[in-house]
Amino acid sequence: KQEVTQIPAALSVPEGENLVLNCSFTDSAIYNLQWFRQDPGKGLTSLLLIQSSQREQTSGRLNASLDKSSGRSTLYIAASQPGDSATYLCASRSYNTDKLIFGTGTRLQVFP
Amino acid sequence: KAGVTQTPRYLIKTRGQQVTLSCSPISGHRSVSWYQQTPGQGLQFLFEYFSETQRNKGNFPGRFSGRQFSNSRSEMNVSTLELGDSALYLCASRTDPNEKLFFGSGTQLSVL
């Protein structure tokens, strides 16, 4: 059974810092891994999708990496801004179940 | 291009009633999936439909059901509502398994 864990659960940093959010998954036979952002009371916004054959993806100040052998993905946020404050979720889709399993999320607060 | 549309945005029901939630995917997306989000359990997969066929199902009781129409629009039904069914119900669409998931804003269901 695929389990996805995110560390830390919450993070509060001053504006301008570079951040690393961690995501661990137990089933290494993954199809892809996706990072999302969720603002309070709203749906999820897709940030980055990494296919199993890829090692990383970049979009603006965001960079996500994938290491299947260790069962880990990281989301790197450069030069954080108050507008980055949200909950960040990772989700993996495994070949075994073809279901998208979400992590517990990291609640990020960036203060001015 | 319009995003994923979910209606209604908010619902208040009482125990024992039933409810139907609606989701219109992004134009051209044939896959629609449903998720339940609660503070205690996080985001959990309910089911996925592709071209009117249920292709995957999560671990929820039979009170939770869904369907997809020929225009890819989907509905989710919950019968005999329980207090524990109070949650944010999210719908997502995609073109195929290799592509990103796009989420709607969700339906917030409160069961009294």
Coordinates of N, CA and C in Angstrom, one line a residue:
Chain A
K1 N 0.8 -1.2 0.0 CA 0.0 0.0 0.0 C 0.9 1.2 0.0
Q2 N 0.6 2.1 -0.9 CA 1.4 3.4 -1.0 C 1.1 4.3 0.1
E3 N 2.1 4.8 0.8 CA 2.0 5.8 1.8 C 2.9 7.0 1.4
V4 N 2.4 8.2 1.6 CA 3.1 9.4 1.3 C 3.2 10.3 2.5
T5 N 4.4 10.7 2.8 CA 4.6 11.5 4.0 C 5.3 12.8 3.7
Q6 N 4.9 13.9 4.3 CA 5.6 15.2 4.0 C 6.1 15.7 5.3
I7 N 7.3 16.2 5.2 CA 8.0 16.9 6.3 C 8.6 18.2 5.9
P8 N 8.5 19.3 6.6 CA 7.8 19.4 7.9 C 6.3 19.5 7.7
A9 N 5.5 19.4 8.7 CA 4.1 19.6 8.7 C 3.8 21.1 8.5
A10 N 4.6 21.9 9.1 CA 4.4 23.4 9.0 C 5.7 24.1 9.0
L11 N 5.8 25.2 8.4 CA 7.0 26.0 8.3 C 6.7 27.5 8.2
S12 N 7.4 28.3 9.0 CA 7.2 29.7 9.0 C 8.6 30.4 8.8
V13 N 8.7 31.2 7.7 CA 10.0 31.7 7.3 C 9.9 33.2 6.9
P14 N 10.9 34.0 7.1 CA 10.9 35.3 6.6 C 11.0 35.4 5.1
E15 N 10.5 36.4 4.5 CA 10.5 36.6 3.1 C 12.0 36.6 2.5
G16 N 12.2 36.0 1.4 CA 13.5 36.0 0.8 C 14.3 34.7 1.0
E17 N 13.8 33.9 1.9 CA 14.6 32.6 2.2 C 14.3 31.6 1.1
N18 N 15.3 30.7 0.9 CA 15.1 29.6 0.0 C 14.7 28.4 0.8
L19 N 13.7 27.6 0.3 CA 13.0 26.6 1.1 C 13.1 25.2 0.4
V20 N 13.1 24.2 1.2 CA 13.0 22.8 0.7 C 11.9 22.1 1.5
L21 N 10.9 21.6 0.7 CA 9.9 20.8 1.3 C 10.1 19.3 0.8
N22 N 9.9 18.4 1.8 CA 10.2 17.0 1.5 C 8.9 16.1 1.4
C23 N 9.0 15.2 0.5 CA 8.0 14.2 0.3 C 8.6 12.8 0.2
S24 N 8.1 11.9 1.0 CA 8.6 10.5 0.9 C 7.4 9.6 0.6
F25 N 7.7 8.6 -0.2 CA 6.7 7.6 -0.6 C 7.3 6.2 -0.5
T26 N 6.4 5.2 -0.2 CA 6.9 3.9 0.1 C 7.0 3.0 -1.1
D27 N 6.1 3.2 -2.1 CA 6.1 2.4 -3.3 C 6.9 3.0 -4.4
S28 N 8.1 2.5 -4.7 CA 9.0 3.1 -5.7 C 8.5 2.9 -7.1
A29 N 7.5 2.0 -7.3 CA 7.0 1.8 -8.7 C 6.0 2.9 -9.0
I30 N 6.5 4.1 -9.1 CA 5.5 5.2 -9.4 C 5.5 5.5 -10.8
Y31 N 4.4 6.0 -11.2 CA 4.1 6.4 -12.6 C 4.6 7.9 -12.7
N32 N 4.1 8.7 -11.8 CA 4.6 10.1 -11.7 C 4.3 10.6 -10.3
L33 N 4.9 11.8 -10.1 CA 4.7 12.5 -8.8 C 4.3 13.9 -9.1
Q34 N 3.3 14.5 -8.4 CA 2.9 15.8 -8.7 C 2.9 16.6 -7.4
W35 N 3.3 17.9 -7.5 CA 3.2 18.8 -6.4 C 2.1 19.8 -6.7
F36 N 1.3 20.1 -5.6 CA 0.2 21.0 -5.6 C 0.3 22.1 -4.6
R37 N -0.4 23.1 -4.8 CA -0.6 24.2 -3.8 C -2.1 24.3 -3.5
Q38 N -2.4 24.5 -2.2 CA -3.8 24.7 -1.9 C -3.9 25.9 -0.9
D39 N -4.7 26.9 -1.3 CA -5.0 28.0 -0.5 C -6.2 27.7 0.4
P40 N -6.4 28.3 1.5 CA -7.4 27.9 2.5 C -8.8 27.9 1.9
G41 N -9.5 26.8 2.0 CA -10.9 26.6 1.6 C -11.0 26.5 0.1
K42 N -9.9 26.3 -0.6 CA -10.0 26.3 -2.1 C -9.5 24.9 -2.6
G43 N -9.6 24.8 -3.9 CA -9.1 23.6 -4.6 C -7.6 23.6 -4.7
L44 N -7.1 22.6 -5.4 CA -5.6 22.5 -5.5 C -5.2 23.0 -6.9
T45 N -4.0 23.7 -6.9 CA -3.4 24.2 -8.1 C -2.2 23.3 -8.4
S46 N -2.1 22.8 -9.6 CA -0.9 21.9 -9.9 C 0.3 22.8 -10.1
L47 N 1.4 22.5 -9.5 CA 2.6 23.2 -9.7 C 3.6 22.5 -10.7
L48 N 3.9 21.3 -10.3 CA 4.9 20.6 -11.2 C 4.5 19.1 -11.2
L49 N 4.8 18.5 -12.3 CA 4.5 17.0 -12.5 C 5.8 16.4 -13.0
I50 N 6.3 15.4 -12.3 CA 7.5 14.7 -12.7 C 7.2 13.3 -13.1
Q51 N 7.5 12.9 -14.3 CA 7.3 11.5 -14.7 C 8.4 10.7 -14.1
S52 N 8.1 9.4 -14.1 CA 9.0 8.4 -13.4 C 10.4 8.4 -14.1
S53 N 10.4 8.8 -15.4 CA 11.7 8.7 -16.2 C 12.5 10.0 -16.0
Q54 N 11.9 11.0 -15.3 CA 12.6 12.3 -15.1 C 13.2 12.4 -13.7
R55 N 14.1 13.3 -13.6 CA 14.8 13.5 -12.3 C 14.3 14.8 -11.7
E56 N 14.0 15.8 -12.5 CA 13.5 17.1 -12.0 C 12.7 17.9 -13.0
Q57 N 12.0 18.8 -12.4 CA 11.2 19.7 -13.3 C 11.3 21.1 -12.6
T58 N 11.3 22.1 -13.5 CA 11.4 23.5 -13.0 C 10.3 24.4 -13.6
S59 N 9.8 25.3 -12.8 CA 8.9 26.3 -13.2 C 9.1 27.6 -12.4
G60 N 9.7 28.6 -13.1 CA 10.0 29.8 -12.4 C 10.9 29.6 -11.2
R61 N 10.4 30.0 -10.0 CA 11.2 29.9 -8.7 C 11.0 28.5 -8.1
L62 N 10.3 27.6 -8.7 CA 10.1 26.3 -8.2 C 10.9 25.2 -8.9
N63 N 11.5 24.3 -8.1 CA 12.2 23.2 -8.7 C 11.8 21.9 -7.9
A64 N 11.4 20.9 -8.6 CA 11.0 19.6 -7.9 C 11.9 18.5 -8.4
S65 N 12.4 17.7 -7.5 CA 13.3 16.6 -7.9 C 12.7 15.3 -7.5
L66 N 13.1 14.2 -8.1 CA 12.5 12.9 -7.9 C 13.7 11.9 -7.8
D67 N 13.7 11.1 -6.7 CA 14.7 10.0 -6.5 C 13.9 8.8 -6.2
K68 N 13.6 8.0 -7.2 CA 12.8 6.8 -7.0 C 13.4 5.8 -6.1
S69 N 14.7 5.7 -6.2 CA 15.5 4.6 -5.4 C 15.4 4.9 -3.9
S70 N 15.3 6.1 -3.5 CA 15.2 6.4 -2.1 C 13.8 6.8 -1.7
G71 N 12.9 6.8 -2.7 CA 11.5 7.1 -2.4 C 11.3 8.5 -1.9
R72 N 12.0 9.5 -2.5 CA 11.9 10.9 -2.1 C 11.7 11.8 -3.2
S73 N 11.0 12.9 -2.9 CA 10.9 14.1 -3.8 C 11.0 15.3 -3.0
T74 N 11.7 16.3 -3.6 CA 11.8 17.6 -2.8 C 11.3 18.7 -3.7
L75 N 10.6 19.7 -3.1 CA 10.2 20.9 -3.8 C 11.1 22.0 -3.2
Y76 N 11.8 22.7 -4.1 CA 12.6 23.8 -3.8 C 12.0 25.1 -4.2
I77 N 11.8 26.0 -3.3 CA 11.2 27.3 -3.6 C 12.3 28.4 -3.3
A78 N 12.7 29.1 -4.4 CA 13.7 30.1 -4.3 C 13.1 31.4 -3.9
A79 N 13.8 32.2 -3.1 CA 13.5 33.6 -2.8 C 12.0 33.7 -2.5
S80 N 11.6 33.0 -1.4 CA 10.2 33.0 -1.0 C 9.6 34.3 -0.8
Q81 N 8.2 34.4 -1.1 CA 7.5 35.6 -1.0 C 6.2 35.4 -0.2
P82 N 5.6 36.4 0.4 CA 4.4 36.2 1.2 C 3.3 35.5 0.4
G83 N 3.3 35.8 -0.9 CA 2.3 35.1 -1.7 C 2.4 33.7 -1.9
D84 N 3.6 33.1 -1.4 CA 3.8 31.7 -1.5 C 3.1 31.0 -0.3
S85 N 2.6 31.7 0.6 CA 2.0 31.2 1.8 C 0.8 30.3 1.4
A86 N 0.8 29.1 1.7 CA -0.2 28.1 1.3 C 0.1 26.7 1.9
T87 N -0.7 25.7 1.6 CA -0.3 24.4 2.0 C 0.1 23.7 0.7
Y88 N 1.3 23.0 0.8 CA 1.8 22.3 -0.4 C 1.7 20.8 -0.2
L89 N 1.1 20.2 -1.2 CA 0.9 18.7 -1.2 C 1.6 18.0 -2.3
C90 N 2.2 16.9 -2.0 CA 2.7 16.0 -3.1 C 1.7 14.8 -3.2
A91 N 1.7 14.3 -4.4 CA 0.9 13.1 -4.6 C 1.6 12.2 -5.6
S92 N 1.6 10.9 -5.3 CA 2.2 10.0 -6.2 C 1.2 9.0 -6.8
R93 N 1.4 8.6 -8.0 CA 0.6 7.6 -8.7 C 1.4 6.4 -9.0
S94 N 1.1 5.3 -8.4 CA 1.9 4.1 -8.6 C 1.3 3.2 -9.6
Y95 N 2.2 2.4 -10.2 CA 1.8 1.4 -11.2 C 0.9 0.4 -10.6
N96 N 1.1 0.1 -9.4 CA 0.4 -1.0 -8.7 C -1.1 -0.8 -8.5
T97 N -1.4 0.5 -8.2 CA -2.8 0.8 -7.9 C -3.4 1.8 -8.9
D98 N -2.6 2.6 -9.6 CA -3.0 3.6 -10.5 C -3.9 4.7 -9.7
K99 N -3.8 4.7 -8.4 CA -4.5 5.7 -7.7 C -3.6 6.8 -7.3
L100 N -4.1 8.1 -7.2 CA -3.3 9.2 -6.8 C -3.3 9.2 -5.2
I101 N -2.2 9.0 -4.6 CA -2.2 9.1 -3.1 C -1.5 10.4 -2.7
F102 N -2.2 11.1 -1.8 CA -1.7 12.4 -1.4 C -0.9 12.3 -0.1
G103 N 0.1 13.2 0.1 CA 0.7 13.3 1.4 C -0.1 14.2 2.3
T104 N 0.4 14.4 3.5 CA -0.4 15.1 4.5 C -0.2 16.6 4.4
G105 N 0.7 17.1 3.6 CA 0.9 18.5 3.3 C 1.9 19.2 4.2
T106 N 2.4 20.3 3.7 CA 3.3 21.2 4.5 C 2.6 22.6 4.4
R107 N 2.2 23.1 5.6 CA 1.6 24.4 5.6 C 2.7 25.5 5.8
L108 N 2.9 26.3 4.7 CA 4.0 27.3 4.7 C 3.4 28.7 4.9
Q109 N 4.1 29.4 5.8 CA 3.8 30.8 6.0 C 5.1 31.6 5.8
V110 N 5.0 32.6 4.8 CA 6.2 33.4 4.6 C 5.8 34.8 5.0
F111 N 6.5 35.4 6.0 CA 6.1 36.7 6.5 C 7.1 37.8 6.0
P112 N 6.5 39.0 5.9 CA 7.3 40.1 5.3 C 8.5 40.5 6.2
Chain B
K1 N -9.7 29.1 -21.8 CA -10.2 27.8 -21.5 C -10.8 27.7 -20.1
A2 N -12.0 27.4 -19.9 CA -12.6 27.3 -18.6 C -12.0 26.2 -17.8
G3 N -11.9 26.4 -16.5 CA -11.3 25.4 -15.6 C -12.4 24.3 -15.2
V4 N -12.0 23.5 -14.2 CA -13.0 22.6 -13.7 C -14.0 23.3 -12.8
T5 N -15.3 23.0 -13.1 CA -16.4 23.7 -12.4 C -17.1 22.7 -11.5
Q6 N -17.3 23.1 -10.3 CA -18.0 22.2 -9.3 C -19.2 23.0 -8.8
T7 N -20.3 22.4 -8.7 CA -21.5 23.0 -8.1 C -22.2 22.0 -7.2
P8 N -22.9 22.5 -6.2 CA -22.8 23.8 -5.7 C -21.5 24.1 -4.9
R9 N -21.2 25.2 -4.5 CA -20.0 25.6 -3.7 C -20.2 25.2 -2.3
Y10 N -21.4 25.3 -1.7 CA -21.7 25.0 -0.3 C -23.0 24.2 -0.3
L11 N -23.0 23.3 0.7 CA -24.2 22.5 0.9 C -24.4 22.2 2.4
I12 N -25.6 22.3 2.9 CA -25.9 21.9 4.3 C -27.0 20.9 4.2
K13 N -26.8 19.7 4.8 CA -27.7 18.7 4.8 C -27.9 18.1 6.2
T14 N -28.9 17.3 6.4 CA -29.0 16.7 7.7 C -28.8 15.2 7.6
R15 N -28.5 14.5 8.7 CA -28.2 13.1 8.7 C -29.4 12.3 8.0
G16 N -29.0 11.3 7.2 CA -30.0 10.5 6.6 C -30.4 10.9 5.2
Q17 N -30.2 12.2 4.9 CA -30.5 12.7 3.5 C -29.5 12.2 2.5
Q18 N -29.8 12.5 1.3 CA -28.8 12.2 0.2 C -28.4 13.5 -0.5
V19 N -27.3 13.4 -1.2 CA -26.8 14.6 -1.9 C -26.2 14.3 -3.2
T20 N -26.3 15.2 -4.2 CA -25.6 15.0 -5.5 C -24.8 16.2 -5.8
L21 N -23.5 15.9 -6.1 CA -22.6 17.0 -6.4 C -22.2 16.9 -7.9
S22 N -22.0 18.0 -8.5 CA -21.7 18.0 -10.0 C -20.4 18.6 -10.3
C23 N -19.8 18.0 -11.4 CA -18.5 18.5 -11.8 C -18.4 18.5 -13.3
S24 N -18.0 19.7 -13.9 CA -17.8 19.8 -15.3 C -16.3 19.9 -15.5
P25 N -15.7 19.0 -16.3 CA -14.2 19.0 -16.5 C -13.8 20.0 -17.5
I26 N -12.5 20.2 -17.6 CA -12.0 21.1 -18.7 C -12.4 20.5 -20.0
S27 N -12.7 21.3 -21.0 CA -13.1 20.8 -22.3 C -12.0 20.0 -22.9
G28 N -12.3 18.8 -23.3 CA -11.4 17.8 -23.9 C -10.8 16.8 -22.9
H29 N -11.0 17.0 -21.6 CA -10.6 16.1 -20.6 C -11.7 15.0 -20.5
R30 N -11.2 13.7 -20.6 CA -12.2 12.6 -20.5 C -12.2 11.9 -19.2
S31 N -11.1 12.2 -18.4 CA -11.0 11.6 -17.1 C -11.5 12.6 -16.0
V32 N -12.3 12.1 -15.1 CA -12.8 12.9 -13.9 C -12.6 12.0 -12.7
S33 N -12.0 12.6 -11.7 CA -11.8 11.9 -10.4 C -12.3 12.7 -9.3
W34 N -12.7 12.0 -8.2 CA -13.3 12.7 -7.0 C -12.4 12.4 -5.8
Y35 N -12.3 13.4 -4.9 CA -11.6 13.2 -3.7 C -12.4 13.8 -2.5
Q36 N -12.1 13.3 -1.3 CA -12.7 13.8 -0.1 C -11.6 14.4 0.7
Q37 N -11.7 15.6 1.2 CA -10.7 16.2 2.1 C -11.3 16.6 3.4
T38 N -10.7 16.0 4.5 CA -11.1 16.4 5.8 C -9.9 16.7 6.6
P39 N -10.0 17.5 7.7 CA -8.8 17.8 8.5 C -8.1 16.6 9.1
G40 N -8.9 15.6 9.5 CA -8.3 14.4 10.1 C -7.7 13.4 9.1
Q41 N -8.3 13.2 8.0 CA -7.8 12.2 7.0 C -7.1 12.7 5.8
G42 N -7.1 14.0 5.7 CA -6.5 14.6 4.5 C -7.2 14.3 3.2
L43 N -6.5 14.3 2.1 CA -7.2 14.0 0.8 C -7.2 12.6 0.5
Q44 N -8.4 12.0 0.3 CA -8.6 10.6 0.0 C -9.3 10.4 -1.3
F45 N -8.8 9.5 -2.1 CA -9.4 9.2 -3.5 C -10.7 8.5 -3.3
L46 N -11.7 8.9 -4.0 CA -13.0 8.3 -4.0 C -13.1 7.4 -5.3
F47 N -13.1 7.9 -6.4 CA -13.2 7.2 -7.7 C -12.8 8.0 -8.9
E48 N -12.6 7.3 -10.0 CA -12.2 7.9 -11.2 C -13.0 7.3 -12.4
Y49 N -13.5 8.2 -13.2 CA -14.2 7.8 -14.4 C -13.5 8.3 -15.7
F50 N -13.5 7.4 -16.7 CA -12.9 7.7 -18.0 C -13.9 7.2 -19.0
S51 N -14.3 8.2 -19.9 CA -15.2 7.8 -21.0 C -16.4 7.0 -20.4
E52 N -17.0 7.5 -19.4 CA -18.3 7.0 -18.8 C -18.1 5.7 -18.0
T53 N -16.9 5.2 -17.9 CA -16.6 4.0 -17.2 C -15.8 4.2 -15.9
Q54 N -16.2 3.6 -14.8 CA -15.4 3.7 -13.6 C -14.2 2.9 -13.8
R55 N -13.0 3.5 -13.7 CA -11.8 2.8 -13.9 C -11.0 2.5 -12.6
N56 N -11.4 3.2 -11.5 CA -10.7 3.0 -10.3 C -11.6 3.4 -9.1
K57 N -11.4 2.8 -8.0 CA -12.3 3.2 -6.8 C -11.4 3.1 -5.6
G58 N -11.7 4.1 -4.7 CA -11.1 4.1 -3.4 C -11.8 3.2 -2.4
N59 N -11.4 3.4 -1.1 CA -11.9 2.5 0.0 C -13.0 3.3 0.7
F60 N -14.1 3.5 0.0 CA -15.3 4.2 0.6 C -16.5 3.2 0.6
P61 N -17.4 3.4 1.5 CA -18.6 2.5 1.5 C -19.5 2.8 0.3
G62 N -20.4 1.8 0.0 CA -21.2 1.9 -1.2 C -22.2 3.0 -1.2
R63 N -22.3 3.8 -0.1 CA -23.1 5.0 0.0 C -22.6 6.0 -1.0
F64 N -21.3 5.9 -1.3 CA -20.7 6.9 -2.2 C -20.7 6.3 -3.6
S65 N -21.3 7.0 -4.5 CA -21.3 6.5 -5.9 C -21.2 7.7 -6.9
G66 N -20.9 7.3 -8.1 CA -20.7 8.4 -9.1 C -21.1 7.9 -10.5
R67 N -21.1 8.8 -11.4 CA -21.3 8.4 -12.8 C -20.7 9.6 -13.6
Q68 N -20.5 9.2 -14.9 CA -20.0 10.2 -15.9 C -20.9 10.1 -17.1
F69 N -21.2 11.2 -17.7 CA -22.0 11.3 -18.8 C -21.2 11.4 -20.1
S70 N -21.9 11.3 -21.2 CA -21.2 11.3 -22.5 C -20.4 12.6 -22.8
N71 N -20.8 13.7 -22.2 CA -20.1 14.9 -22.4 C -19.0 15.1 -21.3
S72 N -18.7 14.0 -20.6 CA -17.6 14.0 -19.6 C -18.0 14.6 -18.3
R73 N -19.1 15.3 -18.2 CA -19.5 15.8 -16.9 C -19.8 14.6 -15.9
S74 N -19.5 14.9 -14.7 CA -19.7 13.8 -13.7 C -20.5 14.3 -12.5
E75 N -21.2 13.3 -11.9 CA -21.9 13.6 -10.7 C -21.4 12.6 -9.6
M76 N -21.5 13.0 -8.4 CA -21.2 12.1 -7.3 C -22.4 12.2 -6.3
N77 N -22.8 11.0 -5.8 CA -23.9 10.9 -5.0 C -23.5 10.3 -3.6
V78 N -24.0 10.8 -2.6 CA -23.8 10.2 -1.3 C -25.2 10.0 -0.6
S79 N -25.5 8.8 -0.3 CA -26.8 8.5 0.3 C -26.7 8.3 1.8
T80 N -27.8 8.4 2.5 CA -27.9 8.2 3.9 C -26.7 8.9 4.6
L81 N -26.7 10.2 4.5 CA -25.6 11.0 5.0 C -25.3 10.8 6.5
E82 N -24.0 10.8 6.8 CA -23.6 10.7 8.2 C -22.8 11.9 8.6
L83 N -22.7 12.2 9.9 CA -22.0 13.4 10.3 C -20.5 13.4 9.8
G84 N -19.9 12.2 9.7 CA -18.6 12.1 9.2 C -18.4 12.3 7.8
D85 N -19.5 12.5 7.0 CA -19.3 12.8 5.6 C -19.1 14.3 5.4
S86 N -19.1 15.1 6.4 CA -18.8 16.5 6.3 C -17.4 16.7 5.8
A87 N -17.2 17.4 4.7 CA -15.9 17.4 4.1 C -15.9 18.4 2.9
L88 N -14.7 18.7 2.4 CA -14.6 19.4 1.1 C -14.5 18.3 0.0
Y89 N -15.4 18.3 -0.9 CA -15.3 17.3 -2.0 C -14.8 17.9 -3.2
L90 N -13.7 17.4 -3.7 CA -12.9 18.0 -4.8 C -13.0 17.1 -6.1
C91 N -13.2 17.7 -7.2 CA -13.2 17.0 -8.5 C -12.0 17.4 -9.3
A92 N -11.5 16.5 -10.1 CA -10.3 16.9 -10.9 C -10.4 16.2 -12.2
S93 N -9.8 16.8 -13.2 CA -9.9 16.3 -14.6 C -8.5 16.2 -15.2
R94 N -8.3 15.4 -16.2 CA -7.0 15.3 -16.9 C -7.3 14.6 -18.2
T95 N -6.3 14.7 -19.1 CA -6.5 14.2 -20.4 C -6.1 12.7 -20.4
D96 N -5.0 12.3 -19.8 CA -4.6 10.9 -19.7 C -3.7 10.8 -18.5
P97 N -3.3 9.6 -18.1 CA -2.5 9.4 -16.9 C -1.2 10.1 -16.8
N98 N -0.6 10.5 -18.0 CA 0.7 11.1 -18.0 C 0.6 12.6 -17.7
E99 N -0.6 13.1 -17.7 CA -0.8 14.6 -17.7 C -1.2 15.1 -16.3
K100 N -1.1 16.4 -16.1 CA -1.4 17.0 -14.8 C -2.9 16.8 -14.5
L101 N -3.2 16.8 -13.2 CA -4.5 16.9 -12.7 C -4.9 18.3 -12.5
F102 N -6.1 18.7 -12.9 CA -6.6 20.1 -12.7 C -7.8 19.9 -11.8
F103 N -7.8 20.7 -10.7 CA -8.9 20.6 -9.7 C -9.9 21.7 -9.8
G104 N -11.1 21.4 -9.4 CA -12.1 22.5 -9.2 C -11.9 23.1 -7.8
S105 N -12.8 24.0 -7.5 CA -12.7 24.7 -6.2 C -13.3 23.9 -5.0
G106 N -14.1 22.9 -5.4 CA -14.7 22.0 -4.4 C -16.1 22.4 -4.0
T107 N -16.7 21.4 -3.4 CA -18.0 21.6 -2.7 C -17.9 21.3 -1.3
Q108 N -18.2 22.3 -0.4 CA -18.1 22.1 1.0 C -19.4 21.6 1.5
L109 N -19.4 20.4 2.0 CA -20.6 19.7 2.5 C -20.6 19.7 4.0
S110 N -21.6 20.2 4.6 CA -21.8 20.1 6.1 C -23.0 19.3 6.4
V111 N -22.8 18.2 7.2 CA -23.9 17.4 7.6 C -24.3 17.6 9.0
L112 N -25.5 18.0 9.3 CA -25.9 18.4 10.7 C -26.7 17.3 11.3

